[in-house]
């Protein structure tokens, strides 16, 4: 499968944190042909292992399978669904979204409804509507009807956005955070023919709610080096200053120098930069991001694991739809492959 097809399938799949089943199934399928061993751990992380030489360093790649979303919190007497948020979601982006409620019976269409502007008071119109005042309309007549349709408290709710292409290299879609990291990781395993290292490709669970899957996976593997493959904020849009978000799409993968949870180990940082420069892969350096990635937890495993992050610049992350360049995706794969092959020179 070509990497853009893989991204399309992964992006369209549902995987709200803690409910990653569909994505997990896809990840097993795409990793299987390129690993010697494939397993799932107790929390649901997928671990594909490509065995290397006995004494060579062990490398853990991590890309999270989960995405932000909602859960059904209550069903009103009138049949509307109130919801809880899973992961960092700005209330302002929820209004009027088309969503899918994943019930045990079948997926249901829904709309995040609110009071129409015609009947809003002047004051109401100026303020952002908070999520406790929003609800999901699935067209049910009342609570009983909603339950008959299959809705239960705790059902996951995802954004209803289909993958789309704009020209040759730009794609738009849901949950690129971090399905693009998943696609990059699988493609890396495919292209990694020559390597002395044993490589663990881990599709992690529950990253968006506190890097949970990476914590247990890294404990079990206890690698010599950890590399998280994730997205980063591309700030090349109107209204964003260079100093706020300097990373741009089409300029190559971003190598994290430091974020809120990680100061990249100097040896890993040098490894990544050298791998990019020797192979003439364009890259950007980034620091000061308020978020963090799976690498933050991997680095604190047991007695410590030197770790770093390679990110794909992505616009509009943590909103229903995001946008990225396939050129950056290709360069991220190239950089990841080159870095893994270079690990034995540094560790
Ligand atoms: Zn992410």
Short mmCIF file of C-alpha atoms and ligand atoms in Angstrom, two decimals:
data_model
loop_
_atom_site.label_atom_id
_atom_site.label_comp_id
_atom_site.label_asym_id
_atom_site.label_seq_id
_atom_site.Cartn_x
_atom_site.Cartn_y
_atom_site.Cartn_z
CA UNK A 1 0.00 0.00 0.00
CA UNK A 2 1.36 3.46 -0.88
CA UNK A 3 1.85 5.77 2.08
CA UNK A 4 -0.87 8.23 1.02
CA UNK A 5 -3.40 5.39 0.74
CA UNK A 6 -2.34 4.18 4.16
CA UNK A 7 -2.81 7.69 5.58
CA UNK A 8 -6.26 7.90 3.98
CA UNK A 9 -7.40 4.65 5.61
CA UNK A 10 -5.92 5.53 8.99
CA UNK A 11 -7.37 9.06 8.90
CA UNK A 12 -10.89 7.88 8.11
CA UNK A 13 -10.81 5.27 10.91
CA UNK A 14 -12.14 5.98 14.39
CA UNK A 15 -9.84 5.83 17.42
CA UNK A 16 -10.90 8.09 20.27
CA UNK A 17 -8.39 7.65 23.14
CA UNK A 18 -9.05 4.34 24.87
CA UNK A 19 -11.18 3.12 21.96
CA UNK A 20 -8.50 2.53 19.35
CA UNK A 21 -9.78 -0.86 18.07
CA UNK A 22 -10.29 0.11 14.45
CA UNK A 23 -6.92 1.86 14.13
CA UNK A 24 -5.21 -0.97 16.00
CA UNK A 25 -6.58 -3.47 13.45
CA UNK A 26 -5.25 -1.34 10.58
CA UNK A 27 -1.85 -0.89 12.23
CA UNK A 28 -1.44 -4.64 12.67
CA UNK A 29 -2.24 -5.11 9.00
CA UNK A 30 0.20 -2.49 7.72
CA UNK A 31 3.06 -3.49 10.04
CA UNK A 32 2.76 -7.26 9.69
CA UNK A 33 4.61 -7.76 6.37
CA UNK A 34 7.63 -5.78 7.57
CA UNK A 35 8.28 -7.11 11.08
CA UNK A 36 9.50 -10.43 12.52
CA UNK A 37 7.10 -10.36 15.43
CA UNK A 38 3.85 -8.54 16.10
CA UNK A 39 2.12 -8.31 19.47
CA UNK A 40 -0.39 -6.34 21.48
CA UNK A 41 0.31 -5.49 25.12
CA UNK A 42 -2.09 -5.32 28.06
CA UNK A 43 -3.23 -1.74 27.38
CA UNK A 44 -3.66 -2.27 23.64
CA UNK A 45 -0.40 -0.86 22.27
CA UNK A 46 0.63 -2.58 19.02
CA UNK A 47 4.29 -3.59 18.96
CA UNK A 48 5.99 -4.69 15.73
CA UNK A 49 9.54 -5.97 16.16
CA UNK A 50 12.22 -6.12 13.49
CA UNK A 51 15.09 -8.12 14.90
CA UNK A 52 18.68 -6.98 14.49
CA UNK A 53 22.08 -8.10 15.73
CA UNK A 54 22.30 -9.36 19.31
CA UNK A 55 24.54 -6.67 20.79
CA UNK A 56 23.28 -3.76 18.67
CA UNK A 57 21.19 -0.97 20.29
CA UNK A 58 17.42 -1.35 20.53
CA UNK A 59 15.34 1.50 19.11
CA UNK A 60 11.73 2.26 19.97
CA UNK A 61 9.68 4.24 17.46
CA UNK A 62 6.33 5.47 18.78
CA UNK A 63 3.31 6.91 16.99
CA UNK A 64 0.02 7.28 18.81
CA UNK A 65 -3.09 5.64 17.39
CA UNK A 66 -5.64 7.64 19.41
CA UNK A 67 -7.30 10.92 18.53
CA UNK A 68 -9.24 13.58 20.42
CA UNK A 69 -13.03 13.24 20.51
CA UNK A 70 -16.09 13.06 22.71
CA UNK A 71 -17.98 10.52 24.79
CA UNK A 72 -21.74 10.37 25.42
CA UNK A 73 -22.28 11.72 28.94
CA UNK A 74 -26.05 11.88 29.30
CA UNK A 75 -29.12 11.38 27.13
CA UNK A 76 -31.80 14.01 27.72
CA UNK A 77 -35.50 13.17 28.00
CA UNK A 78 -35.93 14.82 24.60
CA UNK A 79 -33.33 12.52 23.02
CA UNK A 80 -30.36 14.89 22.80
CA UNK A 81 -26.87 13.71 23.77
CA UNK A 82 -24.66 15.68 26.11
CA UNK A 83 -21.00 14.82 25.99
CA UNK A 84 -17.64 14.79 27.75
CA UNK A 85 -14.45 15.83 25.97
CA UNK A 86 -11.53 13.44 25.53
CA UNK A 87 -8.21 15.22 24.98
CA UNK A 88 -7.50 18.88 24.34
CA UNK A 89 -10.49 20.33 22.45
CA UNK A 90 -11.27 24.02 22.13
CA UNK A 91 -15.03 24.42 22.72
CA UNK A 92 -15.27 26.96 19.89
CA UNK A 93 -14.48 24.36 17.24
CA UNK A 94 -17.33 22.05 18.24
CA UNK A 95 -20.24 24.22 17.24
CA UNK A 96 -22.22 22.96 14.22
CA UNK A 97 -19.89 20.03 13.57
CA UNK A 98 -21.12 16.92 11.85
CA UNK A 99 -20.18 13.95 14.06
CA UNK A 100 -20.48 10.18 14.21
CA UNK A 101 -21.68 8.40 17.35
CA UNK A 102 -20.12 4.94 17.45
CA UNK A 103 -22.74 2.72 19.11
CA UNK A 104 -22.41 -1.02 19.53
CA UNK A 105 -25.17 -1.50 16.93
CA UNK A 106 -23.94 0.88 14.21
CA UNK A 107 -22.45 4.33 13.69
CA UNK A 108 -25.05 7.13 13.91
CA UNK A 109 -24.89 10.55 12.27
CA UNK A 110 -25.23 13.57 14.52
CA UNK A 111 -24.96 17.34 14.56
CA UNK A 112 -23.54 19.43 17.39
CA UNK A 113 -26.46 21.77 17.82
CA UNK A 114 -26.97 25.06 19.61
CA UNK A 115 -29.34 27.99 19.66
CA UNK A 116 -29.56 29.60 16.17
CA UNK A 117 -28.20 33.20 15.96
CA UNK A 118 -31.68 34.59 15.16
CA UNK A 119 -32.89 33.94 18.68
CA UNK A 120 -29.64 34.65 20.51
CA UNK A 121 -29.43 37.76 22.64
CA UNK A 122 -26.77 40.37 21.81
CA UNK A 123 -24.68 39.25 24.81
CA UNK A 124 -24.89 35.56 23.85
CA UNK A 125 -23.68 36.26 20.33
CA UNK A 126 -20.45 37.82 21.57
CA UNK A 127 -19.46 34.91 23.80
CA UNK A 128 -18.09 31.52 22.79
CA UNK A 129 -20.52 28.76 23.65
CA UNK A 130 -19.03 26.39 26.21
CA UNK A 131 -19.35 22.65 25.69
CA UNK A 132 -21.77 22.14 28.58
CA UNK A 133 -24.32 24.20 26.61
CA UNK A 134 -23.85 22.17 23.43
CA UNK A 135 -25.60 18.93 22.59
CA UNK A 136 -25.69 16.36 19.82
CA UNK A 137 -28.84 15.88 17.79
CA UNK A 138 -29.14 12.39 16.31
CA UNK A 139 -32.72 12.90 15.25
CA UNK A 140 -34.13 10.79 18.09
CA UNK A 141 -37.67 11.55 19.21
CA UNK A 142 -36.91 11.05 22.90
CA UNK A 143 -34.56 9.27 25.28
CA UNK A 144 -36.14 5.88 24.66
CA UNK A 145 -35.77 6.27 20.91
CA UNK A 146 -32.10 7.25 21.34
CA UNK A 147 -31.50 4.14 23.41
CA UNK A 148 -33.33 2.02 20.84
CA UNK A 149 -30.98 3.40 18.20
CA UNK A 150 -28.19 1.88 20.29
CA UNK A 151 -26.84 4.89 22.20
CA UNK A 152 -25.26 4.13 25.57
CA UNK A 153 -23.48 6.33 28.09
CA UNK A 154 -19.77 6.28 27.23
CA UNK A 155 -20.12 5.67 23.49
CA UNK A 156 -17.30 7.39 21.58
CA UNK A 157 -18.10 10.28 19.24
CA UNK A 158 -15.78 11.35 16.42
CA UNK A 159 -15.74 14.12 13.83
CA UNK A 160 -17.28 13.17 10.50
CA UNK A 161 -14.57 14.33 8.11
CA UNK A 162 -13.43 12.40 5.06
CA UNK A 163 -9.88 12.42 3.71
CA UNK A 164 -9.44 14.75 0.71
CA UNK A 165 -6.66 15.78 -1.66
CA UNK A 166 -5.85 19.28 -2.89
CA UNK A 167 -3.48 18.96 -5.81
CA UNK A 168 -0.55 16.56 -5.85
CA UNK A 169 0.95 17.01 -2.42
CA UNK A 170 -1.58 18.53 -0.06
CA UNK A 171 -4.06 16.41 1.86
CA UNK A 172 -6.77 17.28 4.37
CA UNK A 173 -8.47 15.05 6.88
CA UNK A 174 -9.33 14.00 10.38
CA UNK A 175 -6.91 12.84 13.08
CA UNK A 176 -3.66 13.45 11.18
CA UNK A 177 -2.52 13.84 14.81
CA UNK A 178 -1.22 11.19 14.86
CA UNK A 179 -2.31 8.89 12.03
CA UNK A 180 0.34 10.50 9.84
CA UNK A 181 2.91 9.42 12.45
CA UNK A 182 1.45 5.89 12.28
CA UNK A 183 1.76 5.91 8.46
CA UNK A 184 5.35 7.24 8.64
CA UNK A 185 6.26 4.52 11.15
CA UNK A 186 4.82 1.70 9.01
CA UNK A 187 6.53 3.05 5.89
CA UNK A 188 9.82 3.31 7.83
CA UNK A 189 9.58 -0.38 8.77
CA UNK A 190 8.89 -1.19 5.11
CA UNK A 191 11.98 0.65 3.89
CA UNK A 192 14.33 -0.39 6.72
CA UNK A 193 16.06 -3.23 4.98
CA UNK A 194 19.59 -2.89 6.32
CA UNK A 195 19.79 -2.26 10.03
CA UNK A 196 21.82 -3.79 12.83
CA UNK A 197 19.46 -2.44 15.50
CA UNK A 198 16.40 -4.23 16.77
CA UNK A 199 13.55 -1.85 16.00
CA UNK A 200 10.27 -1.73 17.91
CA UNK A 201 7.48 0.06 16.02
CA UNK A 202 4.89 0.91 18.63
CA UNK A 203 1.39 2.19 17.87
CA UNK A 204 0.54 3.67 21.27
CA UNK A 205 -2.84 4.17 22.95
CA UNK A 206 -4.17 7.09 25.02
CA UNK A 207 -1.51 9.65 24.13
CA UNK A 208 -4.02 12.49 24.01
CA UNK A 209 -5.05 11.97 27.63
CA UNK A 210 -1.56 11.85 29.15
CA UNK A 211 0.90 9.74 27.14
CA UNK A 212 -0.38 6.61 28.86
CA UNK A 213 0.27 3.83 26.33
CA UNK A 214 3.86 4.94 25.70
CA UNK A 215 4.52 4.73 29.43
CA UNK A 216 3.78 1.02 29.70
CA UNK A 217 5.14 0.07 26.27
CA UNK A 218 8.47 1.74 27.00
CA UNK A 219 8.65 0.05 30.40
CA UNK A 220 8.22 -3.34 28.75
CA UNK A 221 10.69 -2.70 25.93
CA UNK A 222 13.20 -0.52 27.83
CA UNK A 223 14.95 0.56 24.63
CA UNK A 224 18.36 2.22 24.27
CA UNK A 225 16.92 5.04 22.16
CA UNK A 226 13.36 6.38 21.76
CA UNK A 227 11.98 8.38 18.85
CA UNK A 228 8.40 9.68 18.82
CA UNK A 229 6.84 10.36 15.41
CA UNK A 230 4.14 12.96 15.80
CA UNK A 231 2.73 16.16 14.30
CA UNK A 232 3.61 19.71 15.23
CA UNK A 233 1.81 23.03 14.86
CA UNK A 234 2.44 24.62 11.46
CA UNK A 235 2.09 28.34 12.00
CA UNK A 236 2.25 29.46 8.37
CA UNK A 237 -1.30 30.80 8.34
CA UNK A 238 -2.79 34.30 8.57
CA UNK A 239 -2.72 35.82 12.05
CA UNK A 240 0.10 33.73 13.49
CA UNK A 241 3.44 35.41 14.19
CA UNK A 242 6.75 33.70 13.39
CA UNK A 243 7.73 33.74 17.08
CA UNK A 244 4.48 32.02 18.08
CA UNK A 245 4.81 29.06 15.70
CA UNK A 246 7.80 29.19 13.32
CA UNK A 247 7.33 25.73 11.73
CA UNK A 248 5.97 25.71 8.18
CA UNK A 249 4.56 23.06 5.88
CA UNK A 250 6.64 22.11 2.78
CA UNK A 251 9.92 22.82 4.65
CA UNK A 252 10.60 19.28 5.86
CA UNK A 253 10.17 17.46 9.16
CA UNK A 254 10.63 19.30 12.43
CA UNK A 255 13.21 18.06 14.92
CA UNK A 256 12.29 18.99 18.49
CA UNK A 257 15.04 20.59 20.54
CA UNK A 258 12.79 20.94 23.59
CA UNK A 259 9.08 20.96 24.42
CA UNK A 260 7.11 21.04 27.65
CA UNK A 261 7.91 17.45 28.59
CA UNK A 262 11.26 16.77 26.96
CA UNK A 263 14.65 18.31 26.45
CA UNK A 264 15.94 16.17 23.63
CA UNK A 265 19.00 14.16 24.65
CA UNK A 266 22.02 15.84 23.00
CA UNK A 267 23.18 12.59 21.41
CA UNK A 268 19.74 11.97 19.90
CA UNK A 269 19.54 15.57 18.67
CA UNK A 270 22.94 15.22 16.99
CA UNK A 271 21.94 11.86 15.51
CA UNK A 272 18.79 13.36 13.95
CA UNK A 273 20.49 16.50 12.62
CA UNK A 274 23.47 14.54 11.23
CA UNK A 275 21.13 12.03 9.57
CA UNK A 276 19.23 14.90 7.89
CA UNK A 277 22.34 16.78 6.75
CA UNK A 278 24.26 13.77 5.45
CA UNK A 279 21.27 12.72 3.38
CA UNK A 280 20.36 16.27 2.29
CA UNK A 281 16.90 15.99 3.85
CA UNK A 282 15.34 19.41 4.57
CA UNK A 283 14.48 19.88 8.26
CA UNK A 284 13.37 22.51 10.76
CA UNK A 285 14.37 22.88 14.40
CA UNK A 286 11.77 23.65 16.99
CA UNK A 287 11.66 24.63 20.63
CA UNK A 288 9.28 26.16 23.14
CA UNK A 289 6.12 24.23 22.27
CA UNK A 290 3.72 24.06 25.24
CA UNK A 291 2.70 20.46 24.43
CA UNK A 292 4.64 17.23 24.55
CA UNK A 293 4.75 13.79 22.94
CA UNK A 294 5.24 10.10 23.77
CA UNK A 295 9.01 10.80 23.83
CA UNK A 296 8.54 12.66 27.13
CA UNK A 297 7.44 9.44 28.83
CA UNK A 298 9.81 7.13 26.97
CA UNK A 299 12.74 9.26 28.16
CA UNK A 300 11.72 8.78 31.83
CA UNK A 301 11.44 5.00 31.62
CA UNK A 302 13.22 3.05 34.38
CA UNK A 303 16.79 4.44 34.49
CA UNK A 304 16.17 6.76 31.53
CA UNK A 305 16.09 6.43 27.74
CA UNK A 306 17.74 9.05 25.47
CA UNK A 307 14.82 10.23 23.31
CA UNK A 308 13.81 12.67 20.61
CA UNK A 309 10.91 13.68 18.38
CA UNK A 310 10.50 13.96 14.62
CA UNK A 311 7.31 15.81 13.66
CA UNK A 312 5.33 16.36 10.50
CA UNK A 313 4.28 20.06 10.25
CA UNK A 314 0.48 20.09 10.28
CA UNK A 315 -2.00 22.97 10.17
CA UNK A 316 -5.08 23.06 12.43
CA UNK A 317 -4.22 20.16 14.73
CA UNK A 318 -6.71 19.39 17.50
CA UNK A 319 -9.54 20.60 15.32
CA UNK A 320 -11.90 18.43 13.24
CA UNK A 321 -9.83 18.67 10.05
CA UNK A 322 -6.15 19.33 9.47
CA UNK A 323 -3.88 19.84 6.46
CA UNK A 324 -0.36 18.71 5.60
CA UNK A 325 2.07 18.19 2.73
CA UNK A 326 2.90 14.68 1.48
CA UNK A 327 6.36 16.01 0.60
CA UNK A 328 6.97 16.55 4.32
CA UNK A 329 5.65 13.05 4.99
CA UNK A 330 8.13 11.58 2.48
CA UNK A 331 11.01 13.54 4.01
CA UNK A 332 9.98 12.43 7.50
CA UNK A 333 10.15 8.79 6.40
CA UNK A 334 13.59 9.40 4.83
CA UNK A 335 14.86 11.05 8.00
CA UNK A 336 13.49 8.31 10.29
CA UNK A 337 15.03 5.54 8.16
CA UNK A 338 18.39 7.36 8.01
CA UNK A 339 18.37 8.03 11.77
CA UNK A 340 17.59 4.42 12.71
CA UNK A 341 20.37 3.17 10.44
CA UNK A 342 22.78 5.60 12.09
CA UNK A 343 21.95 4.72 15.71
CA UNK A 344 24.86 2.22 16.15
CA UNK A 345 27.36 5.04 15.41
CA UNK A 346 26.06 7.00 18.42
CA UNK A 347 24.88 4.44 20.99
ZN1 LIG B 1 -0.08 13.84 18.74
#
